[in-house]
Amino acid sequence: MTQLANGFSRADIERVVRSVLTKQLGTAAPVPAPAPERNPLVVNISARHVHLTQEHVEILFGKGAELEPQKWLYQDGYYAAKQTVAVIGPRRRMLPEVRVLGPCRSASQVELAFTDGISLGIDLPVRISGDVKGTPGCILMGPKGVVTLEEGVIRAMRHVHMGPSDLEHYGVKNGDALHLRVESPACTTVLEDVVIRADPTVKLEVHLDTDEGNAINLEHATKVELIKPHGCGCKH
Amino acid sequence: MTQLANGFSRADIERVVRSVLTKQLGTAAPVPAPAPERNPLVVNISARHVHLTQEHVEILFGKGAELEPQKWLYQDGYYAAKQTVAVIGPRRRMLPEVRVLGPCRSASQVELAFTDGISLGIDLPVRISGDVKGTPGCILMGPKGVVTLEEGVIRAMRHVHMGPSDLEHYGVKNGDALHLRVESPACTTVLEDVVIRADPTVKLEVHLDTDEGNAINLEHATKVELIKPHGCGCKH
């Protein structure tokens, strides 16, 4: 403890000053602000969905059409739209009602689980959202028109959205991967390869697909944790 | 090298004897049998299926009916039958063609993935096959009749069939659990809680369900390994 020249320690002085201020102000003196609280770890399942350009929205739903929010998602500003489209695979197999997510993007993209890919007859590549070069295409059908996507049908790679304080907390950067361990009765699982997607404005959130959610019984999970992989591939 | 009294080493003598025998018999002399090879680690997916008693087979498919093998499974003597049944859930939702596996058992049982349970409207308990007390029931419908199961609809817990040499190799016993680590591109996963089902006659085989197989991209897996969990929950 630092002793000052007058024989009082810094802590002594601080205590006295606080005590006086508390009496005078009827409240405790301001203490140093605690580190900003990090967001809780949220694990959500993304069911199959479609992202659309505004141009495709108008082809599928009519000139001047706009996406209409039906349900707001965990991340601020994002929503499941009222609109759905049919996704048609190479052998004319179809998923009749796939939800569109908003707002619009600069490229249209379809995100499916392997279960969906099997029923459509598409061998899905696992990609980070937006990285669709060379991926399979499909046909999208809406009430007013049809769009042929040359590419953009993927299984979204498991990922976690992180803001600056989360990156700092875990000691990671955009593009790194963490493990997600989920404890659930008789189905505990460690999902490796959970890729980090950093953005200054997002809340901490892991996105899995429906196959992953069902495999690990996320609905009955009792604990979720992000683990930094060591060289050995585990946390210990 | 052991030197014998006559100045020849044991290896020298062995070489000479082998050489002579090979010339005489046209084949190498028998060498000591190597340790029996263990079965390779096989990971298979069990799609949704039904086990039936002989009594239920006859109600569903007619008096005197027997299960007919359509495809033999990896374990000797077990098969996917030609027969299928409809599985009907509590809200009259139906899975129209669920394969029956043979041979018959002493109790009928339905094994589904969570994806199936969601479409049927049944909240599936995760159980070891045969442990069905208190589980949900369903209606089975065949071409000749209907059976009401009071219980027996489960999600089979991940498990591994092991014979005596496998138990010895992994240092485990019936009912213990191992971890299965599956490396696959962008989807590497550690499935904990893989329960051991020991039987003197089985071949080493892990059984997952379709949700698990799809979640971990088993089709494109590059490596599978069983890991003995330590106190820390990992292998290191």
XYZ file of C-alpha atoms in Angstrom:
472
model
C 0.000 0.000 0.000
C 1.378 3.392 -0.935
C 2.249 5.478 2.120
C 2.081 9.207 1.595
C 4.458 11.668 3.265
C 1.942 12.649 5.936
C 1.701 9.063 7.237
C -1.731 8.345 5.783
C -2.026 5.766 3.086
C -3.796 6.625 -0.153
C -6.545 4.169 0.886
C -7.024 5.957 4.205
C -7.480 9.254 2.476
C -9.813 7.812 -0.094
C -11.956 6.288 2.654
C -12.215 9.553 4.529
C -13.041 11.570 1.433
C -15.690 9.040 0.385
C -17.205 9.085 3.860
C -17.449 12.877 3.867
C -18.857 13.054 0.376
C -21.415 10.369 1.146
C -22.674 12.343 4.141
C -22.757 15.587 2.203
C -24.354 14.251 -0.968
C -26.471 11.479 0.445
C -24.854 9.117 -1.976
C -21.578 7.351 -2.505
C -18.941 9.261 -4.359
C -18.581 8.143 -7.920
C -16.336 5.114 -8.195
C -14.375 4.288 -11.301
C -16.794 2.987 -13.925
C -16.706 -0.816 -14.126
C -15.639 -2.339 -17.431
C -18.635 -2.198 -19.760
C -20.666 -5.371 -19.376
C -20.318 -7.764 -22.222
C -23.382 -9.186 -23.876
C -24.479 -12.604 -22.649
C -23.630 -15.558 -24.875
C -26.674 -16.179 -27.010
C -26.891 -19.229 -29.278
C -29.578 -19.038 -31.919
C -30.647 -21.316 -34.720
C -31.026 -19.898 -38.202
C -33.660 -21.889 -40.006
C -33.348 -21.975 -43.791
C -33.721 -18.516 -45.275
C -33.050 -16.307 -48.250
C -31.346 -12.915 -48.586
C -32.416 -10.836 -51.574
C -31.280 -7.778 -53.481
C -33.889 -5.034 -53.873
C -33.901 -5.819 -57.607
C -34.817 -9.454 -56.915
C -37.481 -8.402 -54.396
C -39.176 -6.436 -57.157
C -38.923 -9.265 -59.688
C -40.340 -11.787 -57.202
C -42.965 -9.613 -55.500
C -43.732 -6.917 -58.061
C -42.442 -3.513 -59.122
C -41.895 -1.229 -56.146
C -42.316 -4.049 -53.601
C -40.356 -3.812 -50.377
C -39.608 -6.336 -47.673
C -41.940 -5.963 -44.692
C -40.683 -6.893 -41.227
C -42.708 -9.653 -39.580
C -40.437 -10.458 -36.653
C -37.368 -8.620 -35.417
C -34.251 -10.722 -34.919
C -31.763 -10.534 -32.063
C -29.406 -8.265 -33.987
C -30.734 -4.709 -34.160
C -32.211 -3.778 -37.521
C -32.524 -7.312 -38.889
C -35.825 -9.067 -39.395
C -37.680 -12.028 -40.795
C -39.861 -10.589 -43.535
C -43.497 -11.361 -44.202
C -42.396 -12.547 -47.643
C -41.409 -16.119 -48.483
C -40.179 -17.619 -51.748
C -40.076 -21.112 -53.198
C -36.572 -22.494 -53.681
C -36.373 -24.938 -56.574
C -33.444 -27.336 -57.008
C -31.878 -28.900 -60.075
C -34.343 -31.778 -60.278
C -37.424 -29.605 -59.863
C -37.660 -30.513 -56.224
C -38.900 -27.616 -54.173
C -38.907 -26.062 -50.725
C -42.184 -24.200 -51.047
C -41.934 -21.542 -48.319
C -38.519 -20.240 -47.433
C -38.492 -17.092 -45.330
C -36.791 -13.949 -46.639
C -34.630 -12.042 -44.146
C -34.224 -8.291 -44.316
C -32.891 -5.779 -44.967
C -31.863 -6.321 -48.584
C -28.285 -7.173 -49.484
C -26.018 -6.501 -52.436
C -26.254 -10.139 -53.556
C -29.004 -12.725 -53.153
C -28.122 -15.854 -51.197
C -29.896 -18.988 -49.961
C -28.867 -20.561 -46.648
C -30.018 -24.148 -46.091
C -29.278 -27.023 -43.723
C -27.938 -30.302 -45.142
C -31.340 -31.853 -44.491
C -32.789 -29.264 -46.884
C -29.994 -29.840 -49.385
C -30.720 -33.559 -49.430
C -34.405 -32.997 -50.051
C -33.602 -30.503 -52.853
C -30.852 -32.632 -54.391
C -28.116 -30.030 -53.852
C -24.715 -30.933 -52.399
C -24.267 -27.838 -50.233
C -20.854 -26.269 -49.735
C -20.138 -24.940 -46.244
C -19.312 -21.247 -46.604
C -19.139 -18.041 -44.651
C -22.089 -15.881 -45.597
C -21.200 -13.743 -48.627
C -18.481 -16.095 -49.869
C -20.518 -17.716 -52.626
C -18.123 -17.869 -55.580
C -18.545 -21.179 -57.383
C -21.414 -22.395 -55.190
C -24.533 -24.052 -56.641
C -27.421 -21.987 -57.918
C -31.163 -22.486 -57.816
C -34.401 -20.965 -58.960
C -36.384 -18.640 -56.687
C -40.076 -18.301 -57.329
C -42.307 -15.595 -55.921
C -45.911 -14.588 -56.580
C -44.935 -12.150 -59.333
C -41.855 -13.659 -60.936
C -38.883 -15.975 -61.041
C -35.180 -15.373 -60.448
C -32.420 -17.744 -61.528
C -29.464 -17.603 -59.154
C -26.304 -18.805 -60.882
C -24.673 -19.252 -57.488
C -25.371 -18.480 -53.841
C -26.841 -21.639 -52.302
C -24.804 -22.562 -49.231
C -24.853 -24.076 -45.834
C -23.730 -21.173 -43.674
C -20.667 -22.089 -41.663
C -21.216 -22.023 -37.912
C -20.309 -18.547 -36.772
C -20.325 -16.132 -33.907
C -20.988 -12.415 -34.233
C -18.685 -10.387 -32.026
C -18.259 -6.738 -31.207
C -14.988 -5.128 -30.090
C -15.380 -5.970 -26.376
C -16.078 -9.629 -27.200
C -13.015 -9.835 -29.451
C -10.954 -8.411 -26.631
C -12.451 -10.729 -24.043
C -11.729 -13.867 -26.044
C -8.453 -12.577 -27.485
C -9.509 -13.243 -31.057
C -9.948 -11.401 -34.343
C -12.255 -11.547 -37.325
C -11.918 -14.868 -39.171
C -10.485 -16.813 -36.217
C -12.437 -19.826 -34.952
C -13.609 -20.846 -31.499
C -15.207 -24.006 -30.164
C -18.734 -23.932 -28.843
C -19.430 -26.506 -26.150
C -23.082 -27.160 -25.452
C -24.131 -29.313 -22.513
C -27.476 -30.958 -22.980
C -28.881 -34.178 -21.551
C -27.217 -37.163 -23.285
C -26.232 -34.963 -26.257
C -23.316 -32.833 -25.092
C -21.314 -31.635 -28.082
C -18.318 -29.492 -28.946
C -18.778 -27.703 -32.239
C -15.369 -26.692 -33.532
C -14.865 -24.312 -36.464
C -17.176 -21.603 -35.094
C -15.821 -18.750 -37.195
C -15.759 -15.204 -35.842
C -17.518 -12.461 -37.750
C -16.539 -9.168 -36.200
C -18.599 -6.018 -36.519
C -18.503 -2.933 -34.308
C -22.270 -2.849 -33.918
C -23.287 -6.485 -33.309
C -24.283 -8.262 -30.151
C -22.541 -11.494 -29.171
C -24.493 -14.258 -30.895
C -23.712 -17.728 -32.216
C -25.625 -18.885 -35.273
C -26.155 -22.583 -35.897
C -28.428 -24.231 -38.425
C -31.368 -26.507 -37.695
C -29.359 -29.721 -38.164
C -26.839 -28.550 -35.604
C -29.530 -27.349 -33.230
C -31.358 -30.673 -33.435
C -28.204 -32.780 -33.205
C -27.119 -31.112 -29.969
C -30.599 -30.753 -28.481
C -30.093 -27.033 -28.063
C -33.637 -26.601 -26.823
C -32.804 -28.494 -23.638
C -29.240 -27.238 -23.253
C -28.122 -26.480 -19.712
C -24.859 -24.664 -20.504
C -23.162 -23.046 -23.466
C -19.598 -21.782 -23.593
C -17.130 -20.525 -26.175
C -13.728 -22.133 -25.849
C -10.526 -20.880 -27.387
C -8.860 -23.791 -29.169
C -5.301 -24.521 -28.167
C -2.756 -26.224 -30.337
C -4.057 -29.587 -29.180
C -7.550 -28.772 -30.336
C -9.046 -28.538 -26.869
C -9.228 -26.085 -24.024
C -7.013 -27.841 -21.500
C 20.752 -61.833 -30.462
C 20.759 -65.140 -28.643
C 23.826 -67.269 -29.431
C 23.294 -70.984 -29.103
C 26.007 -73.389 -27.911
C 26.841 -74.501 -31.440
C 27.811 -70.980 -32.499
C 24.709 -70.364 -34.612
C 22.258 -67.758 -33.488
C 18.567 -68.605 -33.154
C 17.900 -66.282 -36.077
C 20.419 -68.149 -38.239
C 18.758 -71.456 -37.505
C 15.294 -70.036 -38.076
C 16.397 -68.644 -41.425
C 17.843 -71.952 -42.544
C 14.819 -73.959 -41.411
C 12.469 -71.551 -43.136
C 14.484 -71.703 -46.310
C 14.396 -75.484 -46.358
C 10.707 -75.689 -45.553
C 9.899 -73.093 -48.194
C 11.724 -75.126 -50.815
C 10.079 -78.352 -49.694
C 6.558 -77.050 -49.302
C 6.539 -74.304 -51.874
C 5.419 -71.877 -49.179
C 6.831 -70.038 -46.205
C 6.737 -71.812 -42.890
C 3.953 -70.612 -40.625
C 4.919 -67.594 -38.565
C 3.446 -66.824 -35.151
C -0.089 -65.496 -35.587
C -0.234 -61.701 -35.142
C -2.527 -60.308 -32.474
C -6.089 -60.503 -33.787
C -6.830 -57.344 -35.743
C -9.478 -55.136 -34.300
C -12.340 -54.026 -36.460
C -11.904 -50.644 -38.114
C -13.884 -47.759 -36.630
C -17.071 -47.512 -38.646
C -19.489 -44.614 -38.129
C -22.932 -45.165 -39.578
C -26.106 -43.150 -39.597
C -29.334 -44.783 -38.517
C -32.160 -43.134 -40.376
C -35.541 -43.235 -38.629
C -36.755 -46.800 -38.217
C -39.059 -49.113 -36.334
C -38.438 -52.356 -34.441
C -41.427 -54.683 -34.161
C -42.489 -57.742 -32.225
C -43.612 -60.717 -34.316
C -47.122 -60.150 -32.936
C -47.134 -56.575 -34.241
C -45.750 -57.690 -37.619
C -48.772 -59.951 -37.996
C -51.242 -57.244 -36.962
C -49.695 -54.719 -39.358
C -48.945 -57.000 -42.313
C -51.367 -59.900 -41.872
C -51.590 -63.247 -40.098
C -48.439 -65.295 -40.640
C -46.490 -62.392 -42.138
C -42.759 -62.266 -41.546
C -40.189 -59.541 -42.049
C -38.309 -59.936 -45.320
C -34.707 -58.703 -45.568
C -34.193 -56.038 -48.196
C -30.696 -54.870 -47.296
C -28.243 -56.387 -44.829
C -26.776 -54.026 -42.274
C -23.178 -53.825 -41.080
C -23.875 -56.013 -38.039
C -24.230 -59.653 -39.002
C -27.801 -60.914 -39.003
C -29.483 -57.483 -38.963
C -31.354 -56.051 -41.900
C -33.596 -53.337 -43.244
C -36.830 -55.089 -44.103
C -38.884 -54.652 -47.235
C -41.723 -53.589 -44.965
C -42.430 -49.998 -43.928
C -45.095 -48.577 -41.618
C -46.685 -45.185 -41.163
C -45.919 -43.530 -37.820
C -48.715 -41.258 -36.655
C -48.195 -38.663 -33.939
C -50.552 -37.139 -31.401
C -51.916 -34.482 -33.738
C -52.528 -36.878 -36.630
C -49.327 -35.786 -38.285
C -47.689 -38.689 -40.045
C -44.368 -40.022 -41.297
C -45.765 -42.166 -44.096
C -42.938 -44.643 -44.772
C -40.708 -45.606 -41.878
C -38.495 -48.630 -42.516
C -38.799 -51.683 -40.256
C -35.529 -53.257 -39.130
C -35.209 -56.978 -38.484
C -35.090 -59.389 -36.870
C -38.085 -58.966 -34.558
C -37.613 -57.874 -30.975
C -39.418 -58.522 -27.710
C -40.844 -54.977 -27.705
C -41.731 -52.617 -30.514
C -39.873 -49.316 -30.627
C -39.663 -46.269 -32.906
C -36.352 -44.428 -33.325
C -36.565 -40.934 -34.789
C -34.340 -37.883 -35.174
C -35.410 -34.588 -33.576
C -36.233 -33.278 -37.032
C -38.771 -36.113 -37.321
C -40.053 -35.460 -33.821
C -40.695 -31.813 -34.659
C -42.625 -32.719 -37.793
C -44.676 -35.283 -35.825
C -45.217 -33.020 -32.832
C -43.493 -35.355 -30.365
C -40.939 -34.097 -27.851
C -38.518 -37.025 -28.102
C -36.625 -38.262 -25.059
C -33.019 -39.328 -25.671
C -32.736 -42.961 -24.574
C -30.596 -46.027 -25.000
C -32.418 -48.475 -27.229
C -34.707 -50.707 -25.139
C -35.002 -48.192 -22.288
C -38.455 -46.916 -23.175
C -40.280 -46.732 -19.849
C -42.370 -43.581 -19.723
C -41.540 -42.480 -23.269
C -44.199 -41.176 -25.672
C -46.308 -43.526 -27.728
C -47.681 -43.339 -31.255
C -49.828 -45.185 -33.724
C -48.292 -47.543 -36.282
C -50.262 -48.216 -39.422
C -49.569 -51.027 -41.873
C -51.465 -52.362 -44.878
C -53.416 -54.850 -42.771
C -53.871 -53.187 -39.405
C -53.033 -50.648 -36.764
C -51.036 -50.900 -33.540
C -51.178 -48.386 -30.703
C -47.854 -48.129 -28.895
C -48.335 -46.780 -25.386
C -44.636 -46.007 -25.211
C -41.459 -46.624 -27.212
C -40.886 -43.518 -29.326
C -37.357 -42.246 -28.698
C -34.368 -40.541 -30.115
C -31.704 -43.223 -29.760
C -28.757 -41.951 -27.767
C -25.507 -41.850 -29.714
C -23.820 -45.168 -29.136
C -20.987 -47.416 -30.126
C -21.236 -51.201 -30.416
C -18.162 -52.908 -29.039
C -16.923 -56.455 -28.764
C -14.505 -57.716 -26.101
C -11.313 -56.709 -27.946
C -12.635 -53.182 -28.459
C -13.563 -52.852 -24.790
C -10.050 -53.938 -23.891
C -8.442 -51.613 -26.401
C -10.280 -48.545 -25.131
C -10.243 -49.643 -21.493
C -13.993 -49.268 -21.110
C -17.036 -51.299 -20.151
C -20.689 -51.507 -21.131
C -22.521 -48.286 -20.280
C -19.427 -46.067 -20.220
C -19.259 -43.171 -22.651
C -16.622 -42.051 -25.116
C -16.265 -38.955 -27.278
C -16.383 -39.246 -31.023
C -14.375 -36.596 -32.836
C -15.179 -36.201 -36.500
C -13.047 -33.987 -38.718
C -14.883 -32.654 -41.713
C -14.361 -29.487 -43.721
C -15.558 -26.480 -41.691
C -17.747 -28.742 -39.528
C -15.391 -30.563 -37.165
C -17.279 -31.746 -34.110
C -16.774 -33.675 -30.898
C -19.835 -35.686 -29.954
C -19.640 -36.468 -26.257
C -21.957 -38.964 -24.545
C -21.357 -41.788 -27.051
C -22.530 -44.633 -24.857
C -20.960 -48.083 -25.110
C -23.165 -51.064 -25.861
C -21.088 -54.181 -25.376
C -21.892 -57.495 -26.990
C -19.556 -60.431 -27.600
C -20.624 -60.816 -31.215
C -20.757 -57.254 -32.567
C -18.377 -55.372 -34.801
C -17.091 -51.949 -33.743
C -19.649 -49.452 -35.021
C -20.860 -46.009 -33.974
C -24.507 -45.197 -34.623
C -25.583 -41.587 -35.081
C -28.909 -40.274 -36.278
C -29.548 -38.220 -39.397
C -29.479 -34.881 -37.532
C -26.068 -35.697 -36.128
C -24.794 -36.980 -39.465
C -25.962 -33.843 -41.246
C -24.734 -31.471 -38.543
C -21.199 -32.846 -38.698
C -21.117 -33.395 -42.469
C -20.222 -37.044 -41.958
C -20.406 -37.701 -45.677
C -17.315 -35.574 -46.253
C -15.489 -36.502 -43.039
C -11.747 -36.968 -43.326
C -11.078 -38.547 -39.922
C -13.043 -40.192 -37.131
C -11.691 -41.159 -33.736
C -13.021 -42.342 -30.396
C -11.560 -40.448 -27.478
C -11.654 -41.518 -23.866
C -12.907 -38.597 -21.795
C -10.649 -37.533 -18.965
C -11.751 -35.685 -15.888
C -11.390 -32.430 -17.754
C -13.741 -33.577 -20.466
C -11.089 -33.834 -23.165
C -8.338 -36.141 -24.270
C -5.269 -34.059 -23.403
